[in-house]
Amino acid sequence: MKQYPADFWNERYAEKEYVYGTEPNVFFKEQLDQLVAGNVLLPAEGEGRNSVYAALQGWDVVAFDISTSGKVKAMQLSAAQKVVVDYQVTSVLDFKTDIKFDTIGLCYTHFPVEIRKDAFQHLLKFLKPNGTVIFEAFAKAQLGKPSGGPKNFGMLFSIEEIKDEFPELEFKLLEEKTIELSEGNYHKGKAEVIRFIGIKK
């Protein structure tokens, strides 16, 4: 059985509240604001907070998630903000498009261990040369902390794993950091994260 299947996320996103809030991830916002608007891919996009923010800044947004209830919330948020997001319901390895993207945003994309490296390699096929990856996710040191994240050690990240799983990127920034999360009810408090900005060689 895969960790965190669609049923898990459908149940979580069926909650009335936006479980990770409606504001974009802070690091994603900071980094996106430094780029010239183009097109951006947002995998595992959940309830749409990052995709709606990007669309509001003039980006053409393609997003996907395995959760149908996540898409419902994302469409409600995009309608409220009067922006258009191309949001698909699909698993990561089944995602297909003819578009080549300027940017990919990977915010807490904790894929199951057995597919993770293949998933990232698959996604990077859709990134243009010199395109940018913006990444933030929980580090190995996050295990057991109450501020969020997978309970499976293998689904958390180390810097060595990042280097191994993204060999075609040149890292402008790659760091492990303690931050204060305030993203809805499930990402809240001091957290250990890995962040990077990578450019496709």
Coordinates of N, CA and C in Angstrom, one line a residue:
M1 N 0.8 -1.2 0.0 CA 0.0 0.0 0.0 C 0.9 1.3 0.0
K2 N 0.6 2.2 -0.9 CA 1.3 3.4 -1.0 C 1.0 4.3 0.2
Q3 N 2.1 5.1 0.7 CA 1.9 6.0 1.8 C 1.0 7.2 1.2
Y4 N 0.1 7.7 2.0 CA -0.7 8.8 1.6 C -1.4 8.7 0.2
P5 N -2.3 7.7 0.1 CA -3.0 7.6 -1.2 C -4.0 8.7 -1.4
A6 N -4.7 8.7 -2.5 CA -5.7 9.7 -2.8 C -6.8 9.8 -1.7
D7 N -7.1 8.6 -1.2 CA -8.2 8.7 -0.2 C -7.8 9.5 1.0
F8 N -6.5 9.4 1.4 CA -6.1 10.2 2.5 C -6.2 11.7 2.2
W9 N -5.8 12.1 1.0 CA -5.9 13.6 0.7 C -7.3 14.0 0.4
N10 N -8.1 13.2 -0.2 CA -9.5 13.5 -0.4 C -10.2 13.8 1.0
E11 N -9.9 13.0 2.0 CA -10.5 13.2 3.3 C -10.0 14.4 3.9
R12 N -8.7 14.7 3.8 CA -8.1 15.9 4.5 C -8.7 17.2 3.8
Y13 N -8.7 17.2 2.5 CA -9.1 18.4 1.8 C -10.7 18.6 1.8
A14 N -11.4 17.5 2.2 CA -12.8 17.7 2.4 C -13.2 18.5 3.6
E15 N -12.3 18.8 4.5 CA -12.5 19.7 5.6 C -13.0 21.1 5.1
K16 N -13.8 21.7 5.8 CA -14.4 23.0 5.4 C -13.3 24.1 5.2
E17 N -12.4 24.1 6.2 CA -11.3 25.1 6.2 C -10.3 24.7 5.1
Y18 N -9.5 25.7 4.6 CA -8.4 25.4 3.8 C -7.3 24.9 4.8
V19 N -6.9 23.7 4.7 CA -6.2 23.0 5.8 C -4.7 23.5 5.8
Y20 N -4.2 24.1 4.7 CA -2.9 24.7 4.7 C -3.0 26.2 4.4
G21 N -4.2 26.8 4.6 CA -4.4 28.2 4.4 C -4.7 28.5 3.0
T22 N -4.9 29.8 2.7 CA -5.1 30.3 1.3 C -4.0 31.2 0.9
E23 N -3.0 31.5 1.7 CA -1.9 32.3 1.3 C -0.8 31.4 0.8
P24 N 0.0 31.9 -0.2 CA 1.1 31.1 -0.8 C 2.1 30.7 0.2
N25 N 2.9 29.7 0.0 CA 4.1 29.4 0.8 C 5.0 30.5 0.7
V26 N 5.6 30.9 1.8 CA 6.4 32.1 1.9 C 7.6 32.1 1.0
F27 N 8.3 31.0 1.0 CA 9.5 30.8 0.2 C 9.2 30.8 -1.3
F28 N 8.1 30.1 -1.6 CA 7.7 30.1 -3.0 C 7.3 31.5 -3.5
K29 N 6.6 32.3 -2.7 CA 6.2 33.6 -3.0 C 7.5 34.5 -3.2
E30 N 8.4 34.5 -2.3 CA 9.6 35.3 -2.3 C 10.4 35.0 -3.6
Q31 N 10.5 33.8 -3.9 CA 11.3 33.4 -5.1 C 10.6 33.7 -6.4
L32 N 9.3 33.4 -6.5 CA 8.5 33.7 -7.7 C 8.5 35.1 -8.0
D33 N 8.4 36.0 -7.0 CA 8.4 37.4 -7.2 C 9.6 38.0 -7.8
Q34 N 10.7 37.2 -7.8 CA 12.0 37.7 -8.4 C 12.1 37.3 -9.8
L35 N 11.2 36.5 -10.3 CA 11.2 36.0 -11.7 C 10.3 36.7 -12.6
V36 N 10.6 36.8 -13.9 CA 9.7 37.3 -14.9 C 8.6 36.3 -15.1
A37 N 7.3 36.8 -15.1 CA 6.2 35.9 -15.2 C 6.2 35.2 -16.6
G38 N 6.0 33.9 -16.5 CA 5.9 33.0 -17.7 C 4.9 31.9 -17.5
N39 N 5.3 30.7 -17.6 CA 4.4 29.6 -17.2 C 5.1 28.7 -16.1
V40 N 4.2 28.2 -15.3 CA 4.7 27.5 -14.1 C 3.9 26.3 -13.9
L41 N 4.6 25.2 -13.5 CA 3.9 23.9 -13.2 C 4.0 23.7 -11.7
L42 N 2.8 23.4 -11.1 CA 2.7 23.1 -9.6 C 2.2 21.8 -9.3
P43 N 3.1 20.8 -9.2 CA 2.6 19.4 -8.8 C 2.2 19.3 -7.4
A44 N 1.3 18.4 -7.1 CA 0.8 18.1 -5.7 C 0.3 19.4 -5.1
E45 N -0.6 20.1 -5.8 CA -0.9 21.5 -5.5 C -2.1 21.6 -4.5
G46 N -2.7 20.5 -4.1 CA -3.7 20.6 -3.1 C -4.8 21.5 -3.3
E47 N -5.0 22.5 -2.4 CA -6.1 23.4 -2.4 C -5.9 24.6 -3.2
G48 N -4.7 24.8 -3.8 CA -4.6 25.8 -4.8 C -3.9 27.1 -4.4
R49 N -3.4 27.2 -3.1 CA -2.9 28.5 -2.6 C -1.8 29.0 -3.5
N50 N -0.8 28.2 -3.9 CA 0.3 28.7 -4.7 C -0.1 29.0 -6.1
S51 N -0.9 28.1 -6.7 CA -1.3 28.4 -8.1 C -2.1 29.6 -8.2
V52 N -3.0 29.9 -7.3 CA -3.8 31.1 -7.4 C -2.9 32.4 -7.2
Y53 N -2.0 32.3 -6.3 CA -1.0 33.4 -6.1 C -0.3 33.7 -7.4
A54 N 0.3 32.6 -8.0 CA 1.0 32.7 -9.3 C 0.2 33.3 -10.4
A55 N -1.1 32.9 -10.5 CA -2.0 33.4 -11.5 C -2.3 34.9 -11.3
L56 N -2.4 35.3 -10.0 CA -2.6 36.7 -9.7 C -1.4 37.6 -10.1
Q57 N -0.2 37.0 -10.2 CA 1.0 37.7 -10.6 C 1.2 37.7 -12.1
G58 N 0.3 37.1 -12.8 CA 0.3 37.0 -14.3 C 1.0 35.8 -14.9
W59 N 1.2 34.8 -14.1 CA 1.7 33.5 -14.6 C 0.6 32.7 -15.2
D60 N 1.0 31.9 -16.3 CA 0.1 30.9 -16.8 C 0.4 29.6 -16.0
V61 N -0.6 29.1 -15.3 CA -0.4 28.1 -14.3 C -1.1 26.7 -14.7
V62 N -0.3 25.7 -14.7 CA -0.8 24.3 -14.7 C -0.5 23.7 -13.4
A63 N -1.5 23.1 -12.8 CA -1.3 22.4 -11.5 C -2.0 21.0 -11.6
F64 N -1.5 20.2 -10.7 CA -2.2 18.9 -10.6 C -2.1 18.3 -9.2
D65 N -3.0 17.4 -8.9 CA -2.9 16.7 -7.6 C -3.7 15.4 -7.8
I66 N -3.5 14.4 -6.9 CA -4.3 13.2 -6.9 C -5.6 13.3 -6.3
S67 N -5.9 14.4 -5.7 CA -7.1 14.6 -4.9 C -8.2 15.4 -5.6
T68 N -9.3 14.8 -5.8 CA -10.5 15.5 -6.4 C -11.0 16.6 -5.5
S69 N -11.0 16.3 -4.2 CA -11.5 17.4 -3.3 C -10.5 18.5 -3.2
G70 N -9.2 18.3 -3.4 CA -8.3 19.4 -3.5 C -8.6 20.3 -4.6
K71 N -8.9 19.7 -5.8 CA -9.3 20.5 -7.0 C -10.5 21.3 -6.7
V72 N -11.5 20.7 -6.1 CA -12.7 21.5 -5.8 C -12.4 22.8 -5.0
K73 N -11.6 22.6 -4.0 CA -11.2 23.8 -3.2 C -10.4 24.8 -4.0
A74 N -9.5 24.3 -4.8 CA -8.6 25.1 -5.6 C -9.5 25.9 -6.6
M75 N -10.5 25.3 -7.2 CA -11.3 26.0 -8.2 C -12.2 27.0 -7.5
Q76 N -12.6 26.8 -6.2 CA -13.3 27.8 -5.5 C -12.5 29.0 -5.2
L77 N -11.2 28.7 -4.8 CA -10.3 29.8 -4.5 C -9.9 30.6 -5.8
S78 N -9.7 29.9 -6.9 CA -9.4 30.7 -8.1 C -10.6 31.5 -8.6
A79 N -11.8 30.9 -8.4 CA -13.0 31.7 -8.8 C -13.2 32.9 -8.0
A80 N -12.9 32.8 -6.7 CA -13.0 33.9 -5.7 C -12.1 35.0 -6.1
Q81 N -10.9 34.6 -6.6 CA -9.8 35.6 -6.9 C -9.9 36.0 -8.4
K82 N -10.8 35.4 -9.1 CA -11.1 35.8 -10.6 C -9.8 35.5 -11.4
V83 N -9.2 34.3 -11.2 CA -8.1 33.9 -12.0 C -8.4 32.5 -12.6
V84 N -7.6 32.2 -13.6 CA -7.8 30.9 -14.3 C -6.5 30.0 -14.0
V85 N -6.8 28.8 -13.5 CA -5.7 27.8 -13.3 C -6.1 26.5 -14.0
D86 N -5.2 26.0 -14.8 CA -5.5 24.7 -15.4 C -5.1 23.6 -14.4
Y87 N -6.1 23.0 -13.7 CA -5.8 22.1 -12.6 C -6.3 20.7 -13.1
Q88 N -5.4 19.8 -13.0 CA -5.8 18.4 -13.4 C -5.7 17.5 -12.2
V89 N -6.5 16.4 -12.2 CA -6.5 15.4 -11.2 C -5.7 14.2 -11.8
T90 N -4.5 13.9 -11.3 CA -3.7 12.9 -11.9 C -2.6 12.5 -10.9
S91 N -2.1 11.3 -11.0 CA -0.9 11.0 -10.2 C 0.3 11.6 -11.0
V92 N 1.4 11.7 -10.2 CA 2.6 12.4 -10.8 C 3.1 11.7 -12.0
L93 N 3.3 10.4 -12.0 CA 3.8 9.6 -13.1 C 2.9 9.5 -14.3
D94 N 1.6 9.8 -14.1 CA 0.7 9.8 -15.2 C 0.5 11.2 -15.8
F95 N 1.1 12.2 -15.2 CA 0.9 13.6 -15.7 C 1.6 13.7 -17.0
K96 N 0.9 14.3 -18.0 CA 1.4 14.6 -19.3 C 1.0 15.9 -19.8
T97 N 1.9 16.6 -20.6 CA 1.6 17.8 -21.2 C 2.6 18.1 -22.3
D98 N 2.2 18.9 -23.3 CA 3.2 19.3 -24.4 C 3.9 20.6 -24.0
I99 N 3.5 21.2 -22.9 CA 4.1 22.5 -22.5 C 5.5 22.2 -21.9
K100 N 6.4 23.2 -22.2 CA 7.7 23.3 -21.5 C 7.6 24.5 -20.6
F101 N 7.9 24.3 -19.3 CA 7.7 25.4 -18.3 C 9.0 26.2 -18.0
D102 N 8.7 27.5 -17.7 CA 9.8 28.3 -17.2 C 10.2 28.0 -15.8
T103 N 9.2 27.5 -15.0 CA 9.4 27.3 -13.6 C 8.6 26.1 -13.1
I104 N 9.1 25.4 -12.2 CA 8.3 24.3 -11.5 C 8.4 24.7 -10.0
G105 N 7.3 24.7 -9.3 CA 7.2 24.9 -7.9 C 6.9 23.6 -7.1
L106 N 7.9 23.2 -6.3 CA 7.7 21.9 -5.5 C 7.6 22.3 -4.0
C107 N 6.4 22.4 -3.6 CA 6.2 22.8 -2.2 C 5.6 21.7 -1.4
Y108 N 6.4 21.0 -0.6 CA 6.0 19.9 0.2 C 5.5 18.8 -0.6
T109 N 6.2 18.5 -1.7 CA 5.8 17.3 -2.6 C 6.6 16.1 -2.1
H110 N 6.0 15.5 -1.1 CA 6.6 14.3 -0.4 C 6.0 13.1 -1.1
F111 N 6.5 12.7 -2.2 CA 6.0 11.5 -2.9 C 6.5 10.2 -2.2
P112 N 5.7 9.1 -2.4 CA 6.1 7.9 -1.8 C 7.6 7.5 -2.2
V113 N 8.3 6.9 -1.3 CA 9.7 6.6 -1.4 C 10.0 5.8 -2.7
E114 N 9.1 4.9 -3.0 CA 9.4 4.0 -4.1 C 9.3 4.7 -5.5
I115 N 8.7 5.8 -5.6 CA 8.5 6.5 -6.9 C 9.2 7.9 -6.9
R116 N 9.8 8.3 -5.8 CA 10.2 9.7 -5.6 C 11.2 10.2 -6.7
K117 N 12.3 9.4 -6.8 CA 13.3 9.8 -7.8 C 12.8 9.8 -9.2
D118 N 12.0 8.8 -9.6 CA 11.4 8.7 -10.9 C 10.4 9.9 -11.1
A119 N 9.7 10.2 -10.0 CA 8.7 11.3 -10.1 C 9.4 12.7 -10.4
F120 N 10.5 12.9 -9.7 CA 11.2 14.2 -10.0 C 11.8 14.2 -11.4
Q121 N 12.4 13.1 -11.8 CA 12.9 13.0 -13.2 C 11.9 13.2 -14.2
H122 N 10.7 12.7 -14.0 CA 9.6 12.8 -14.9 C 9.2 14.3 -15.0
L123 N 9.1 15.0 -13.9 CA 8.6 16.4 -13.9 C 9.7 17.3 -14.5
L124 N 10.9 17.0 -14.3 CA 12.0 17.8 -14.9 C 12.0 17.8 -16.5
K125 N 11.4 16.7 -17.0 CA 11.3 16.7 -18.5 C 10.5 17.8 -19.0
F126 N 9.6 18.4 -18.2 CA 8.7 19.5 -18.6 C 9.3 20.9 -18.4
L127 N 10.5 20.9 -17.9 CA 11.2 22.2 -17.6 C 12.1 22.6 -18.7
K128 N 12.0 23.8 -19.1 CA 12.9 24.3 -20.2 C 14.4 24.4 -19.7
P129 N 15.3 24.2 -20.6 CA 16.7 24.5 -20.2 C 16.8 25.9 -19.6
N130 N 17.6 26.1 -18.6 CA 17.7 27.3 -17.8 C 16.4 27.6 -17.0
G131 N 15.5 26.7 -17.0 CA 14.3 26.9 -16.2 C 14.6 26.8 -14.7
T132 N 13.7 27.2 -13.9 CA 14.0 27.3 -12.4 C 13.1 26.4 -11.6
V133 N 13.6 25.7 -10.7 CA 12.9 24.9 -9.7 C 12.9 25.6 -8.4
I134 N 11.7 25.8 -7.8 CA 11.6 26.4 -6.4 C 11.1 25.3 -5.5
F135 N 11.9 24.9 -4.5 CA 11.6 23.7 -3.7 C 11.7 24.1 -2.2
E136 N 10.7 23.6 -1.5 CA 10.7 23.6 0.0 C 10.0 22.3 0.5
A137 N 10.6 21.6 1.4 CA 10.0 20.4 1.9 C 10.6 20.1 3.3
F138 N 10.0 19.1 4.0 CA 10.5 18.8 5.3 C 11.8 18.0 5.2
A139 N 12.7 18.3 6.1 CA 14.0 17.6 6.2 C 13.9 16.4 7.1
K140 N 14.9 15.5 7.1 CA 14.9 14.3 7.9 C 14.7 14.7 9.4
A141 N 15.3 15.8 9.8 CA 15.2 16.2 11.2 C 13.8 16.6 11.7
Q142 N 12.9 16.7 10.7 CA 11.5 17.0 11.1 C 10.7 15.9 11.7
L143 N 11.2 14.7 11.5 CA 10.5 13.5 12.0 C 10.1 13.6 13.5
G144 N 8.8 13.4 13.7 CA 8.3 13.4 15.1 C 7.9 14.8 15.6
K145 N 8.2 15.9 14.9 CA 7.8 17.2 15.3 C 6.4 17.5 15.0
P146 N 5.7 18.3 15.8 CA 4.2 18.4 15.7 C 3.8 19.5 14.6
S147 N 4.8 20.1 13.9 CA 4.5 21.1 13.0 C 4.2 20.7 11.6
G148 N 4.1 19.4 11.4 CA 3.7 18.9 10.1 C 4.6 17.9 9.5
G149 N 4.2 17.3 8.3 CA 5.1 16.4 7.6 C 4.8 14.9 7.7
P150 N 5.3 14.2 6.8 CA 5.2 12.7 6.8 C 5.7 12.1 8.1
K151 N 5.1 11.0 8.5 CA 5.6 10.2 9.6 C 6.6 9.1 9.2
N152 N 6.8 9.1 7.9 CA 7.8 8.1 7.3 C 9.1 8.8 7.1
F153 N 10.2 8.3 7.8 CA 11.5 8.9 7.6 C 12.0 9.0 6.2
G154 N 11.6 7.9 5.4 CA 12.1 7.9 4.0 C 11.5 8.9 3.1
M155 N 10.3 9.5 3.5 CA 9.7 10.5 2.7 C 10.2 11.9 3.0
L156 N 11.0 12.0 4.0 CA 11.7 13.3 4.3 C 13.0 13.4 3.6
F157 N 13.6 14.6 3.5 CA 14.7 14.8 2.6 C 16.0 15.1 3.4
S158 N 17.1 14.8 2.8 CA 18.4 15.2 3.2 C 19.0 16.0 2.0
I159 N 20.0 16.8 2.3 CA 20.7 17.5 1.2 C 21.4 16.5 0.2
E160 N 21.9 15.4 0.7 CA 22.5 14.4 -0.1 C 21.5 13.8 -1.1
E161 N 20.3 13.5 -0.6 CA 19.2 13.0 -1.4 C 18.8 14.0 -2.5
I162 N 18.7 15.2 -2.1 CA 18.4 16.3 -3.1 C 19.4 16.3 -4.3
K163 N 20.7 16.3 -3.9 CA 21.7 16.2 -5.0 C 21.6 15.0 -5.9
D164 N 21.3 13.9 -5.3 CA 21.1 12.6 -6.0 C 19.9 12.6 -6.9
E165 N 18.8 13.2 -6.4 CA 17.5 13.1 -7.1 C 17.3 14.2 -8.1
F166 N 18.1 15.2 -8.1 CA 18.1 16.3 -9.1 C 19.4 16.6 -9.7
P167 N 20.0 15.6 -10.4 CA 21.4 15.7 -10.9 C 21.5 16.7 -12.0
E168 N 20.4 17.0 -12.7 CA 20.5 17.9 -13.9 C 20.3 19.4 -13.5
L169 N 20.3 19.7 -12.1 CA 20.1 21.0 -11.7 C 21.4 21.6 -11.2
E170 N 21.6 22.9 -11.4 CA 22.7 23.7 -10.8 C 22.0 24.5 -9.7
F171 N 22.5 24.3 -8.4 CA 21.9 24.9 -7.3 C 22.4 26.3 -7.0
K172 N 21.5 27.3 -7.1 CA 21.8 28.6 -6.7 C 21.7 28.8 -5.2
L173 N 20.9 28.0 -4.6 CA 20.7 27.9 -3.2 C 20.3 26.5 -2.8
L174 N 20.9 26.0 -1.8 CA 20.5 24.7 -1.2 C 20.9 24.7 0.2
E175 N 19.8 24.6 1.1 CA 20.1 24.8 2.5 C 19.1 24.0 3.3
E176 N 19.5 23.6 4.5 CA 18.6 23.0 5.5 C 18.5 24.1 6.6
K177 N 17.2 24.3 7.0 CA 17.0 25.5 7.9 C 15.8 25.2 8.8
T178 N 15.9 25.9 10.0 CA 14.7 25.9 10.9 C 13.9 27.1 10.6
I179 N 12.6 26.9 10.4 CA 11.7 28.0 10.1 C 10.5 28.0 11.0
E180 N 9.7 29.0 11.0 CA 8.4 29.1 11.7 C 7.3 29.0 10.7
L181 N 6.6 27.9 10.7 CA 5.5 27.7 9.7 C 4.2 28.2 10.2
S182 N 3.5 28.8 9.4 CA 2.1 29.3 9.7 C 1.2 29.1 8.5
E183 N 0.9 27.9 8.2 CA 0.2 27.5 7.0 C -1.0 26.6 7.4
G184 N -2.1 27.3 7.8 CA -3.3 26.5 8.1 C -3.1 25.7 9.4
N185 N -3.9 24.7 9.6 CA -3.9 23.9 10.8 C -2.8 22.8 10.8
Y186 N -2.3 22.4 9.7 CA -1.4 21.3 9.6 C 0.1 21.6 9.4
H187 N 0.4 22.9 9.1 CA 1.8 23.3 9.0 C 1.9 24.5 10.0
K188 N 2.2 24.2 11.2 CA 2.2 25.3 12.2 C 3.3 25.0 13.3
G189 N 4.2 26.0 13.4 CA 5.2 25.9 14.4 C 6.6 25.8 13.8
K190 N 7.6 25.6 14.7 CA 9.0 25.5 14.3 C 9.1 24.2 13.5
A191 N 9.8 24.3 12.3 CA 9.9 23.1 11.4 C 11.3 23.1 10.8
E192 N 11.8 21.9 10.5 CA 13.1 21.7 9.8 C 12.8 21.4 8.3
V193 N 13.3 22.3 7.5 CA 13.0 22.2 6.1 C 14.3 22.2 5.3
I194 N 14.2 21.7 4.0 CA 15.2 21.9 3.0 C 14.6 22.8 1.9
R195 N 15.4 23.8 1.5 CA 15.0 24.7 0.4 C 16.0 24.7 -0.6
F196 N 15.6 24.8 -1.9 CA 16.6 25.1 -2.9 C 16.0 25.8 -4.1
I197 N 16.9 26.5 -4.8 CA 16.6 27.1 -6.1 C 17.6 26.4 -7.0
G198 N 17.0 25.8 -8.0 CA 17.8 25.0 -9.0 C 17.6 25.5 -10.4
I199 N 18.6 25.5 -11.2 CA 18.5 25.9 -12.6 C 18.8 24.7 -13.5
K200 N 18.0 24.4 -14.4 CA 18.2 23.2 -15.3 C 19.4 23.5 -16.2
K201 N 20.3 22.6 -16.2 CA 21.5 22.7 -17.0 C 21.2 22.6 -18.5

